[in-house]
Amino acid sequence: MNDRPKLWTALGVALLAGTALSQPGHAFGKAAGPGALQLADSSEGGEGGEGAPAPAVQGGEGGEGAAEPADLARDDVAYLLRLERLRGHLMAGMALYRKGEPRAAEVHLEHHAAALHEDLEEAFEARGVAAFEDRIEVLAKAVEDGAPADRVAADEAALQQALAAAEAAVAGLPLGERMEVVEELVRSAGRDYGSAVKDGRIVDVTEYQDAYGFLQSAQRLVEAARPAASGKAATALQQIQQQLDLARPALAEVLPPERTETDASVLWGAAARIEIARLGLK
């Protein structure tokens, strides 16, 4: 497709291990990790970066290999990735709410999820999907106001229903491409975890919680794919699940510990091995 130039991608952790893999794929640029690769998607721009207009992602030092922004109305992988990042913020926000942290939950619901929804509005219209910003706002307000738990649960269920309808727009997406979204969510988690942790200390709780939500969203996609998988697909999903299991201890809880011995390379390594597994599905 003209709007998604293909670049050769390299698996950073595989390079560190002395093994290189290259494969034409989506329009990728470097993420903030050793050799990590990222879909041309601006939704994770750090503070103030959520929901910003998608700039071209630089593909290397000095800007070589720059990629065009993804067209969310036509690019099914980029669309699902953006939608799952939104879901990840919802999952982080509701986990915080259940831990008795409504103010922290609001950051993910009212700000991050709402900004990602704004990015998706044109794609929703093009794909015939009903927008659901109002449902995000209703849930965020219920959390903010300390509404009764049953009302919050009902508002959350309504938002989940809207998310399911939005995901149904790409119901025919092949398993290999769905697992590409899983790979990119784990890369996003690694990038945000790397920003959150410095010298074993948590220096940015919100970034840590972003990473937590993205890993939860990746897990959901794998679980949703498992019932229909058999043969080679089932084997690939098992391999991908093993990598998620290895990554999970880094983000076991939405409320971070004061210190951690886990490095972001654990997440980047998991993403790299997920890429190897999902490439076998093409």
JSON list of C-alpha atoms in Angstrom, two decimals, residues 4-216:
[
{"chain": "A", "resi": 4, "resn": "ARG", "atom": "CA", "xyz": [2.53, 2.22, 4.39]},
{"chain": "A", "resi": 5, "resn": "PRO", "atom": "CA", "xyz": [6.06, 1.99, 2.98]},
{"chain": "A", "resi": 6, "resn": "LYS", "atom": "CA", "xyz": [7.78, -1.24, 3.95]},
{"chain": "A", "resi": 7, "resn": "LEU", "atom": "CA", "xyz": [10.98, -1.21, 5.94]},
{"chain": "A", "resi": 8, "resn": "TRP", "atom": "CA", "xyz": [13.33, -3.99, 6.95]},
{"chain": "A", "resi": 9, "resn": "THR", "atom": "CA", "xyz": [12.96, -4.59, 10.65]},
{"chain": "A", "resi": 10, "resn": "ALA", "atom": "CA", "xyz": [15.52, -6.04, 13.02]},
{"chain": "A", "resi": 11, "resn": "LEU", "atom": "CA", "xyz": [14.96, -7.72, 16.32]},
{"chain": "A", "resi": 12, "resn": "GLY", "atom": "CA", "xyz": [17.02, -5.81, 18.84]},
{"chain": "A", "resi": 13, "resn": "VAL", "atom": "CA", "xyz": [17.31, -8.48, 21.47]},
{"chain": "A", "resi": 14, "resn": "ALA", "atom": "CA", "xyz": [18.13, -11.08, 18.84]},
{"chain": "A", "resi": 15, "resn": "LEU", "atom": "CA", "xyz": [20.96, -8.82, 17.71]},
{"chain": "A", "resi": 16, "resn": "LEU", "atom": "CA", "xyz": [22.23, -8.61, 21.27]},
{"chain": "A", "resi": 17, "resn": "ALA", "atom": "CA", "xyz": [22.25, -12.40, 21.36]},
{"chain": "A", "resi": 18, "resn": "GLY", "atom": "CA", "xyz": [24.23, -12.50, 18.14]},
{"chain": "A", "resi": 19, "resn": "THR", "atom": "CA", "xyz": [21.29, -13.46, 15.93]},
{"chain": "A", "resi": 20, "resn": "ALA", "atom": "CA", "xyz": [19.67, -11.12, 13.40]},
{"chain": "A", "resi": 21, "resn": "LEU", "atom": "CA", "xyz": [16.26, -11.44, 11.83]},
{"chain": "A", "resi": 22, "resn": "SER", "atom": "CA", "xyz": [14.91, -9.14, 9.15]},
{"chain": "A", "resi": 23, "resn": "GLN", "atom": "CA", "xyz": [11.47, -9.10, 7.63]},
{"chain": "A", "resi": 24, "resn": "PRO", "atom": "CA", "xyz": [9.47, -6.60, 5.55]},
{"chain": "A", "resi": 25, "resn": "GLY", "atom": "CA", "xyz": [6.48, -5.44, 7.54]},
{"chain": "A", "resi": 26, "resn": "HIS", "atom": "CA", "xyz": [4.46, -2.41, 8.50]},
{"chain": "A", "resi": 27, "resn": "ALA", "atom": "CA", "xyz": [5.87, 1.09, 8.55]},
{"chain": "A", "resi": 28, "resn": "PHE", "atom": "CA", "xyz": [8.10, 0.93, 11.59]},
{"chain": "A", "resi": 29, "resn": "GLY", "atom": "CA", "xyz": [10.36, 3.32, 13.43]},
{"chain": "A", "resi": 30, "resn": "LYS", "atom": "CA", "xyz": [12.71, 2.88, 16.38]},
{"chain": "A", "resi": 31, "resn": "ALA", "atom": "CA", "xyz": [11.22, 2.85, 19.84]},
{"chain": "A", "resi": 32, "resn": "ALA", "atom": "CA", "xyz": [13.02, 3.73, 23.02]},
{"chain": "A", "resi": 33, "resn": "GLY", "atom": "CA", "xyz": [14.71, 0.42, 23.61]},
{"chain": "A", "resi": 34, "resn": "PRO", "atom": "CA", "xyz": [17.67, -1.50, 22.25]},
{"chain": "A", "resi": 35, "resn": "GLY", "atom": "CA", "xyz": [16.67, -2.13, 18.65]},
{"chain": "A", "resi": 36, "resn": "ALA", "atom": "CA", "xyz": [12.98, -2.05, 19.51]},
{"chain": "A", "resi": 37, "resn": "LEU", "atom": "CA", "xyz": [10.62, -1.30, 16.64]},
{"chain": "A", "resi": 38, "resn": "GLN", "atom": "CA", "xyz": [7.35, 0.52, 16.66]},
{"chain": "A", "resi": 39, "resn": "LEU", "atom": "CA", "xyz": [4.39, 1.00, 14.35]},
{"chain": "A", "resi": 40, "resn": "ALA", "atom": "CA", "xyz": [4.19, 4.52, 12.98]},
{"chain": "A", "resi": 41, "resn": "ASP", "atom": "CA", "xyz": [1.77, 5.55, 15.68]},
{"chain": "A", "resi": 42, "resn": "SER", "atom": "CA", "xyz": [1.95, 8.64, 17.85]},
{"chain": "A", "resi": 43, "resn": "SER", "atom": "CA", "xyz": [-0.40, 7.61, 20.62]},
{"chain": "A", "resi": 44, "resn": "GLU", "atom": "CA", "xyz": [2.42, 7.06, 23.10]},
{"chain": "A", "resi": 45, "resn": "GLY", "atom": "CA", "xyz": [4.28, 10.31, 23.02]},
{"chain": "A", "resi": 46, "resn": "GLY", "atom": "CA", "xyz": [5.17, 10.62, 26.70]},
{"chain": "A", "resi": 47, "resn": "GLU", "atom": "CA", "xyz": [3.81, 13.49, 28.73]},
{"chain": "A", "resi": 48, "resn": "GLY", "atom": "CA", "xyz": [1.60, 15.56, 26.52]},
{"chain": "A", "resi": 49, "resn": "GLY", "atom": "CA", "xyz": [2.07, 13.06, 23.69]},
{"chain": "A", "resi": 50, "resn": "GLU", "atom": "CA", "xyz": [-1.07, 11.00, 24.08]},
{"chain": "A", "resi": 51, "resn": "GLY", "atom": "CA", "xyz": [-3.38, 11.62, 21.18]},
{"chain": "A", "resi": 52, "resn": "ALA", "atom": "CA", "xyz": [-1.09, 14.09, 19.44]},
{"chain": "A", "resi": 53, "resn": "PRO", "atom": "CA", "xyz": [-1.28, 14.22, 15.62]},
{"chain": "A", "resi": 54, "resn": "ALA", "atom": "CA", "xyz": [0.81, 11.38, 14.23]},
{"chain": "A", "resi": 55, "resn": "PRO", "atom": "CA", "xyz": [4.16, 12.63, 12.96]},
{"chain": "A", "resi": 56, "resn": "ALA", "atom": "CA", "xyz": [6.34, 10.58, 10.66]},
{"chain": "A", "resi": 57, "resn": "VAL", "atom": "CA", "xyz": [8.35, 8.19, 12.79]},
{"chain": "A", "resi": 58, "resn": "GLN", "atom": "CA", "xyz": [12.06, 8.34, 12.24]},
{"chain": "A", "resi": 59, "resn": "GLY", "atom": "CA", "xyz": [13.41, 4.96, 11.23]},
{"chain": "A", "resi": 60, "resn": "GLY", "atom": "CA", "xyz": [17.01, 5.40, 12.30]},
{"chain": "A", "resi": 61, "resn": "GLU", "atom": "CA", "xyz": [19.75, 7.75, 13.40]},
{"chain": "A", "resi": 62, "resn": "GLY", "atom": "CA", "xyz": [19.55, 11.02, 11.51]},
{"chain": "A", "resi": 63, "resn": "GLY", "atom": "CA", "xyz": [16.04, 10.18, 10.27]},
{"chain": "A", "resi": 64, "resn": "GLU", "atom": "CA", "xyz": [16.87, 7.63, 7.59]},
{"chain": "A", "resi": 65, "resn": "GLY", "atom": "CA", "xyz": [14.02, 5.31, 6.76]},
{"chain": "A", "resi": 66, "resn": "ALA", "atom": "CA", "xyz": [11.31, 7.69, 7.95]},
{"chain": "A", "resi": 67, "resn": "ALA", "atom": "CA", "xyz": [7.84, 6.17, 7.84]},
{"chain": "A", "resi": 68, "resn": "GLU", "atom": "CA", "xyz": [4.57, 7.84, 6.94]},
{"chain": "A", "resi": 69, "resn": "PRO", "atom": "CA", "xyz": [1.88, 8.06, 9.64]},
{"chain": "A", "resi": 70, "resn": "ALA", "atom": "CA", "xyz": [-0.48, 5.09, 9.67]},
{"chain": "A", "resi": 71, "resn": "ASP", "atom": "CA", "xyz": [-3.91, 5.58, 8.08]},
{"chain": "A", "resi": 72, "resn": "LEU", "atom": "CA", "xyz": [-6.22, 4.33, 10.81]},
{"chain": "A", "resi": 73, "resn": "ALA", "atom": "CA", "xyz": [-9.19, 4.28, 8.45]},
{"chain": "A", "resi": 74, "resn": "ARG", "atom": "CA", "xyz": [-7.54, 1.72, 6.14]},
{"chain": "A", "resi": 75, "resn": "ASP", "atom": "CA", "xyz": [-4.70, 0.14, 8.10]},
{"chain": "A", "resi": 76, "resn": "ASP", "atom": "CA", "xyz": [-6.35, -2.59, 10.17]},
{"chain": "A", "resi": 77, "resn": "VAL", "atom": "CA", "xyz": [-3.27, -3.38, 12.27]},
{"chain": "A", "resi": 78, "resn": "ALA", "atom": "CA", "xyz": [-2.66, 0.26, 13.17]},
{"chain": "A", "resi": 79, "resn": "TYR", "atom": "CA", "xyz": [-6.37, 0.70, 13.94]},
{"chain": "A", "resi": 80, "resn": "LEU", "atom": "CA", "xyz": [-6.49, -2.31, 16.25]},
{"chain": "A", "resi": 81, "resn": "LEU", "atom": "CA", "xyz": [-3.23, -1.27, 17.92]},
{"chain": "A", "resi": 82, "resn": "ARG", "atom": "CA", "xyz": [-4.63, 2.19, 18.69]},
{"chain": "A", "resi": 83, "resn": "LEU", "atom": "CA", "xyz": [-7.87, 0.64, 19.94]},
{"chain": "A", "resi": 84, "resn": "GLU", "atom": "CA", "xyz": [-5.99, -1.79, 22.18]},
{"chain": "A", "resi": 85, "resn": "ARG", "atom": "CA", "xyz": [-3.87, 1.01, 23.62]},
{"chain": "A", "resi": 86, "resn": "LEU", "atom": "CA", "xyz": [-7.11, 2.75, 24.50]},
{"chain": "A", "resi": 87, "resn": "ARG", "atom": "CA", "xyz": [-8.31, -0.49, 26.09]},
{"chain": "A", "resi": 88, "resn": "GLY", "atom": "CA", "xyz": [-5.02, -0.76, 27.97]},
{"chain": "A", "resi": 89, "resn": "HIS", "atom": "CA", "xyz": [-5.60, 2.64, 29.58]},
{"chain": "A", "resi": 90, "resn": "LEU", "atom": "CA", "xyz": [-9.13, 1.55, 30.49]},
{"chain": "A", "resi": 91, "resn": "MET", "atom": "CA", "xyz": [-7.77, -1.65, 32.08]},
{"chain": "A", "resi": 92, "resn": "ALA", "atom": "CA", "xyz": [-5.14, 0.29, 34.03]},
{"chain": "A", "resi": 93, "resn": "GLY", "atom": "CA", "xyz": [-7.69, 2.88, 35.13]},
{"chain": "A", "resi": 94, "resn": "MET", "atom": "CA", "xyz": [-10.20, 0.34, 36.35]},
{"chain": "A", "resi": 95, "resn": "ALA", "atom": "CA", "xyz": [-7.50, -1.68, 38.12]},
{"chain": "A", "resi": 96, "resn": "LEU", "atom": "CA", "xyz": [-6.53, 1.52, 39.95]},
{"chain": "A", "resi": 97, "resn": "TYR", "atom": "CA", "xyz": [-10.17, 2.22, 40.80]},
{"chain": "A", "resi": 98, "resn": "ARG", "atom": "CA", "xyz": [-10.49, -1.25, 42.32]},
{"chain": "A", "resi": 99, "resn": "LYS", "atom": "CA", "xyz": [-7.36, -0.58, 44.36]},
{"chain": "A", "resi": 100, "resn": "GLY", "atom": "CA", "xyz": [-9.01, 2.51, 45.85]},
{"chain": "A", "resi": 101, "resn": "GLU", "atom": "CA", "xyz": [-7.08, 5.00, 43.68]},
{"chain": "A", "resi": 102, "resn": "PRO", "atom": "CA", "xyz": [-9.80, 6.97, 41.84]},
{"chain": "A", "resi": 103, "resn": "ARG", "atom": "CA", "xyz": [-7.63, 10.02, 41.12]},
{"chain": "A", "resi": 104, "resn": "ALA", "atom": "CA", "xyz": [-4.96, 7.91, 39.46]},
{"chain": "A", "resi": 105, "resn": "ALA", "atom": "CA", "xyz": [-7.71, 6.08, 37.56]},
{"chain": "A", "resi": 106, "resn": "GLU", "atom": "CA", "xyz": [-9.01, 9.38, 36.17]},
{"chain": "A", "resi": 107, "resn": "VAL", "atom": "CA", "xyz": [-5.65, 10.07, 34.48]},
{"chain": "A", "resi": 108, "resn": "HIS", "atom": "CA", "xyz": [-6.04, 6.96, 32.35]},
{"chain": "A", "resi": 109, "resn": "LEU", "atom": "CA", "xyz": [-9.77, 7.28, 31.75]},
{"chain": "A", "resi": 110, "resn": "GLU", "atom": "CA", "xyz": [-10.40, 10.99, 31.36]},
{"chain": "A", "resi": 111, "resn": "HIS", "atom": "CA", "xyz": [-7.13, 11.97, 29.69]},
{"chain": "A", "resi": 112, "resn": "HIS", "atom": "CA", "xyz": [-5.30, 9.10, 28.00]},
{"chain": "A", "resi": 113, "resn": "ALA", "atom": "CA", "xyz": [-8.26, 6.99, 26.84]},
{"chain": "A", "resi": 114, "resn": "ALA", "atom": "CA", "xyz": [-10.19, 10.07, 25.73]},
{"chain": "A", "resi": 115, "resn": "ALA", "atom": "CA", "xyz": [-7.21, 11.36, 23.73]},
{"chain": "A", "resi": 116, "resn": "LEU", "atom": "CA", "xyz": [-6.80, 8.03, 21.94]},
{"chain": "A", "resi": 117, "resn": "HIS", "atom": "CA", "xyz": [-10.52, 8.01, 21.15]},
{"chain": "A", "resi": 118, "resn": "GLU", "atom": "CA", "xyz": [-10.11, 11.42, 19.51]},
{"chain": "A", "resi": 119, "resn": "ASP", "atom": "CA", "xyz": [-7.36, 9.96, 17.30]},
{"chain": "A", "resi": 120, "resn": "LEU", "atom": "CA", "xyz": [-9.75, 7.20, 16.22]},
{"chain": "A", "resi": 121, "resn": "GLU", "atom": "CA", "xyz": [-12.83, 9.28, 15.44]},
{"chain": "A", "resi": 122, "resn": "GLU", "atom": "CA", "xyz": [-12.22, 9.62, 11.69]},
{"chain": "A", "resi": 123, "resn": "ALA", "atom": "CA", "xyz": [-11.43, 5.92, 11.46]},
{"chain": "A", "resi": 124, "resn": "PHE", "atom": "CA", "xyz": [-14.63, 5.08, 13.32]},
{"chain": "A", "resi": 125, "resn": "GLU", "atom": "CA", "xyz": [-16.65, 7.15, 10.86]},
{"chain": "A", "resi": 126, "resn": "ALA", "atom": "CA", "xyz": [-14.94, 5.56, 7.86]},
{"chain": "A", "resi": 127, "resn": "ARG", "atom": "CA", "xyz": [-15.49, 2.06, 9.24]},
{"chain": "A", "resi": 128, "resn": "GLY", "atom": "CA", "xyz": [-19.10, 2.62, 10.30]},
{"chain": "A", "resi": 129, "resn": "VAL", "atom": "CA", "xyz": [-18.28, 2.31, 14.00]},
{"chain": "A", "resi": 130, "resn": "ALA", "atom": "CA", "xyz": [-20.22, 4.29, 16.59]},
{"chain": "A", "resi": 131, "resn": "ALA", "atom": "CA", "xyz": [-18.02, 6.69, 18.55]},
{"chain": "A", "resi": 132, "resn": "PHE", "atom": "CA", "xyz": [-18.06, 6.20, 22.32]},
{"chain": "A", "resi": 133, "resn": "GLU", "atom": "CA", "xyz": [-16.36, 9.23, 23.83]},
{"chain": "A", "resi": 134, "resn": "ASP", "atom": "CA", "xyz": [-19.51, 9.85, 25.85]},
{"chain": "A", "resi": 135, "resn": "ARG", "atom": "CA", "xyz": [-19.18, 6.43, 27.49]},
{"chain": "A", "resi": 136, "resn": "ILE", "atom": "CA", "xyz": [-15.59, 7.18, 28.47]},
{"chain": "A", "resi": 137, "resn": "GLU", "atom": "CA", "xyz": [-16.74, 10.48, 29.98]},
{"chain": "A", "resi": 138, "resn": "VAL", "atom": "CA", "xyz": [-19.62, 8.84, 31.87]},
{"chain": "A", "resi": 139, "resn": "LEU", "atom": "CA", "xyz": [-17.33, 6.20, 33.38]},
{"chain": "A", "resi": 140, "resn": "ALA", "atom": "CA", "xyz": [-14.66, 8.75, 34.28]},
{"chain": "A", "resi": 141, "resn": "LYS", "atom": "CA", "xyz": [-17.28, 10.95, 35.96]},
{"chain": "A", "resi": 142, "resn": "ALA", "atom": "CA", "xyz": [-18.68, 8.02, 37.93]},
{"chain": "A", "resi": 143, "resn": "VAL", "atom": "CA", "xyz": [-15.20, 7.16, 39.19]},
{"chain": "A", "resi": 144, "resn": "GLU", "atom": "CA", "xyz": [-14.45, 10.81, 39.99]},
{"chain": "A", "resi": 145, "resn": "ASP", "atom": "CA", "xyz": [-17.72, 11.29, 41.89]},
{"chain": "A", "resi": 146, "resn": "GLY", "atom": "CA", "xyz": [-17.33, 8.13, 43.94]},
{"chain": "A", "resi": 147, "resn": "ALA", "atom": "CA", "xyz": [-20.51, 6.66, 42.47]},
{"chain": "A", "resi": 148, "resn": "PRO", "atom": "CA", "xyz": [-21.86, 3.37, 43.85]},
{"chain": "A", "resi": 149, "resn": "ALA", "atom": "CA", "xyz": [-19.92, 0.32, 42.68]},
{"chain": "A", "resi": 150, "resn": "ASP", "atom": "CA", "xyz": [-22.87, -1.12, 40.76]},
{"chain": "A", "resi": 151, "resn": "ARG", "atom": "CA", "xyz": [-23.22, 2.08, 38.73]},
{"chain": "A", "resi": 152, "resn": "VAL", "atom": "CA", "xyz": [-19.50, 2.12, 37.94]},
{"chain": "A", "resi": 153, "resn": "ALA", "atom": "CA", "xyz": [-19.73, -1.54, 36.89]},
{"chain": "A", "resi": 154, "resn": "ALA", "atom": "CA", "xyz": [-22.66, -0.77, 34.59]},
{"chain": "A", "resi": 155, "resn": "ASP", "atom": "CA", "xyz": [-20.83, 2.17, 33.02]},
{"chain": "A", "resi": 156, "resn": "GLU", "atom": "CA", "xyz": [-17.73, 0.02, 32.54]},
{"chain": "A", "resi": 157, "resn": "ALA", "atom": "CA", "xyz": [-19.81, -2.73, 30.90]},
{"chain": "A", "resi": 158, "resn": "ALA", "atom": "CA", "xyz": [-21.33, -0.20, 28.49]},
{"chain": "A", "resi": 159, "resn": "LEU", "atom": "CA", "xyz": [-17.86, 1.02, 27.51]},
{"chain": "A", "resi": 160, "resn": "GLN", "atom": "CA", "xyz": [-16.62, -2.55, 27.05]},
{"chain": "A", "resi": 161, "resn": "GLN", "atom": "CA", "xyz": [-19.59, -3.19, 24.76]},
{"chain": "A", "resi": 162, "resn": "ALA", "atom": "CA", "xyz": [-18.64, -0.17, 22.65]},
{"chain": "A", "resi": 163, "resn": "LEU", "atom": "CA", "xyz": [-15.02, -1.36, 22.48]},
{"chain": "A", "resi": 164, "resn": "ALA", "atom": "CA", "xyz": [-16.19, -4.80, 21.33]},
{"chain": "A", "resi": 165, "resn": "ALA", "atom": "CA", "xyz": [-18.21, -3.19, 18.53]},
{"chain": "A", "resi": 166, "resn": "ALA", "atom": "CA", "xyz": [-15.18, -1.16, 17.46]},
{"chain": "A", "resi": 167, "resn": "GLU", "atom": "CA", "xyz": [-13.00, -4.28, 17.44]},
{"chain": "A", "resi": 168, "resn": "ALA", "atom": "CA", "xyz": [-15.60, -6.13, 15.37]},
{"chain": "A", "resi": 169, "resn": "ALA", "atom": "CA", "xyz": [-14.78, -3.77, 12.48]},
{"chain": "A", "resi": 170, "resn": "VAL", "atom": "CA", "xyz": [-11.56, -5.77, 12.00]},
{"chain": "A", "resi": 171, "resn": "ALA", "atom": "CA", "xyz": [-12.98, -9.18, 12.90]},
{"chain": "A", "resi": 172, "resn": "GLY", "atom": "CA", "xyz": [-11.45, -10.68, 9.75]},
{"chain": "A", "resi": 173, "resn": "LEU", "atom": "CA", "xyz": [-7.90, -9.66, 10.63]},
{"chain": "A", "resi": 174, "resn": "PRO", "atom": "CA", "xyz": [-5.62, -12.72, 10.28]},
{"chain": "A", "resi": 175, "resn": "LEU", "atom": "CA", "xyz": [-4.13, -14.22, 13.43]},
{"chain": "A", "resi": 176, "resn": "GLY", "atom": "CA", "xyz": [-0.58, -13.26, 12.44]},
{"chain": "A", "resi": 177, "resn": "GLU", "atom": "CA", "xyz": [-1.57, -9.60, 12.20]},
{"chain": "A", "resi": 178, "resn": "ARG", "atom": "CA", "xyz": [-3.44, -9.75, 15.50]},
{"chain": "A", "resi": 179, "resn": "MET", "atom": "CA", "xyz": [-0.29, -11.09, 17.10]},
{"chain": "A", "resi": 180, "resn": "GLU", "atom": "CA", "xyz": [1.61, -8.20, 15.50]},
{"chain": "A", "resi": 181, "resn": "VAL", "atom": "CA", "xyz": [-0.59, -5.96, 17.64]},
{"chain": "A", "resi": 182, "resn": "VAL", "atom": "CA", "xyz": [0.35, -8.07, 20.68]},
{"chain": "A", "resi": 183, "resn": "GLU", "atom": "CA", "xyz": [4.02, -7.63, 19.81]},
{"chain": "A", "resi": 184, "resn": "GLU", "atom": "CA", "xyz": [3.64, -3.86, 19.53]},
{"chain": "A", "resi": 185, "resn": "LEU", "atom": "CA", "xyz": [1.72, -3.63, 22.80]},
{"chain": "A", "resi": 186, "resn": "VAL", "atom": "CA", "xyz": [4.56, -5.42, 24.56]},
{"chain": "A", "resi": 187, "resn": "ARG", "atom": "CA", "xyz": [7.05, -3.05, 22.89]},
{"chain": "A", "resi": 188, "resn": "SER", "atom": "CA", "xyz": [4.96, -0.12, 24.14]},
{"chain": "A", "resi": 189, "resn": "ALA", "atom": "CA", "xyz": [5.02, -1.64, 27.61]},
{"chain": "A", "resi": 190, "resn": "GLY", "atom": "CA", "xyz": [8.80, -1.95, 27.42]},
{"chain": "A", "resi": 191, "resn": "ARG", "atom": "CA", "xyz": [9.20, 1.64, 26.30]},
{"chain": "A", "resi": 192, "resn": "ASP", "atom": "CA", "xyz": [6.98, 3.01, 29.06]},
{"chain": "A", "resi": 193, "resn": "TYR", "atom": "CA", "xyz": [8.49, 0.73, 31.69]},
{"chain": "A", "resi": 194, "resn": "GLY", "atom": "CA", "xyz": [11.93, 1.93, 30.62]},
{"chain": "A", "resi": 195, "resn": "SER", "atom": "CA", "xyz": [10.78, 5.52, 31.15]},
{"chain": "A", "resi": 196, "resn": "ALA", "atom": "CA", "xyz": [9.25, 4.64, 34.51]},
{"chain": "A", "resi": 197, "resn": "VAL", "atom": "CA", "xyz": [12.24, 2.86, 36.05]},
{"chain": "A", "resi": 198, "resn": "LYS", "atom": "CA", "xyz": [15.64, 4.44, 36.65]},
{"chain": "A", "resi": 199, "resn": "ASP", "atom": "CA", "xyz": [18.36, 2.63, 38.60]},
{"chain": "A", "resi": 200, "resn": "GLY", "atom": "CA", "xyz": [15.81, 0.25, 40.07]},
{"chain": "A", "resi": 201, "resn": "ARG", "atom": "CA", "xyz": [13.49, 3.00, 41.33]},
{"chain": "A", "resi": 202, "resn": "ILE", "atom": "CA", "xyz": [10.05, 3.90, 40.00]},
{"chain": "A", "resi": 203, "resn": "VAL", "atom": "CA", "xyz": [10.39, 7.52, 38.87]},
{"chain": "A", "resi": 204, "resn": "ASP", "atom": "CA", "xyz": [7.17, 7.81, 36.84]},
{"chain": "A", "resi": 205, "resn": "VAL", "atom": "CA", "xyz": [4.18, 5.94, 38.24]},
{"chain": "A", "resi": 206, "resn": "THR", "atom": "CA", "xyz": [1.88, 6.88, 35.35]},
{"chain": "A", "resi": 207, "resn": "GLU", "atom": "CA", "xyz": [4.28, 5.46, 32.75]},
{"chain": "A", "resi": 208, "resn": "TYR", "atom": "CA", "xyz": [4.53, 2.27, 34.80]},
{"chain": "A", "resi": 209, "resn": "GLN", "atom": "CA", "xyz": [0.73, 2.02, 34.85]},
{"chain": "A", "resi": 210, "resn": "ASP", "atom": "CA", "xyz": [0.59, 2.64, 31.10]},
{"chain": "A", "resi": 211, "resn": "ALA", "atom": "CA", "xyz": [2.93, -0.33, 30.66]},
{"chain": "A", "resi": 212, "resn": "TYR", "atom": "CA", "xyz": [0.77, -2.44, 32.96]},
{"chain": "A", "resi": 213, "resn": "GLY", "atom": "CA", "xyz": [-2.34, -1.68, 30.90]},
{"chain": "A", "resi": 214, "resn": "PHE", "atom": "CA", "xyz": [-0.66, -2.47, 27.58]},
{"chain": "A", "resi": 215, "resn": "LEU", "atom": "CA", "xyz": [0.53, -5.84, 28.86]},
{"chain": "A", "resi": 216, "resn": "GLN", "atom": "CA", "xyz": [-2.98, -6.62, 30.10]}
]
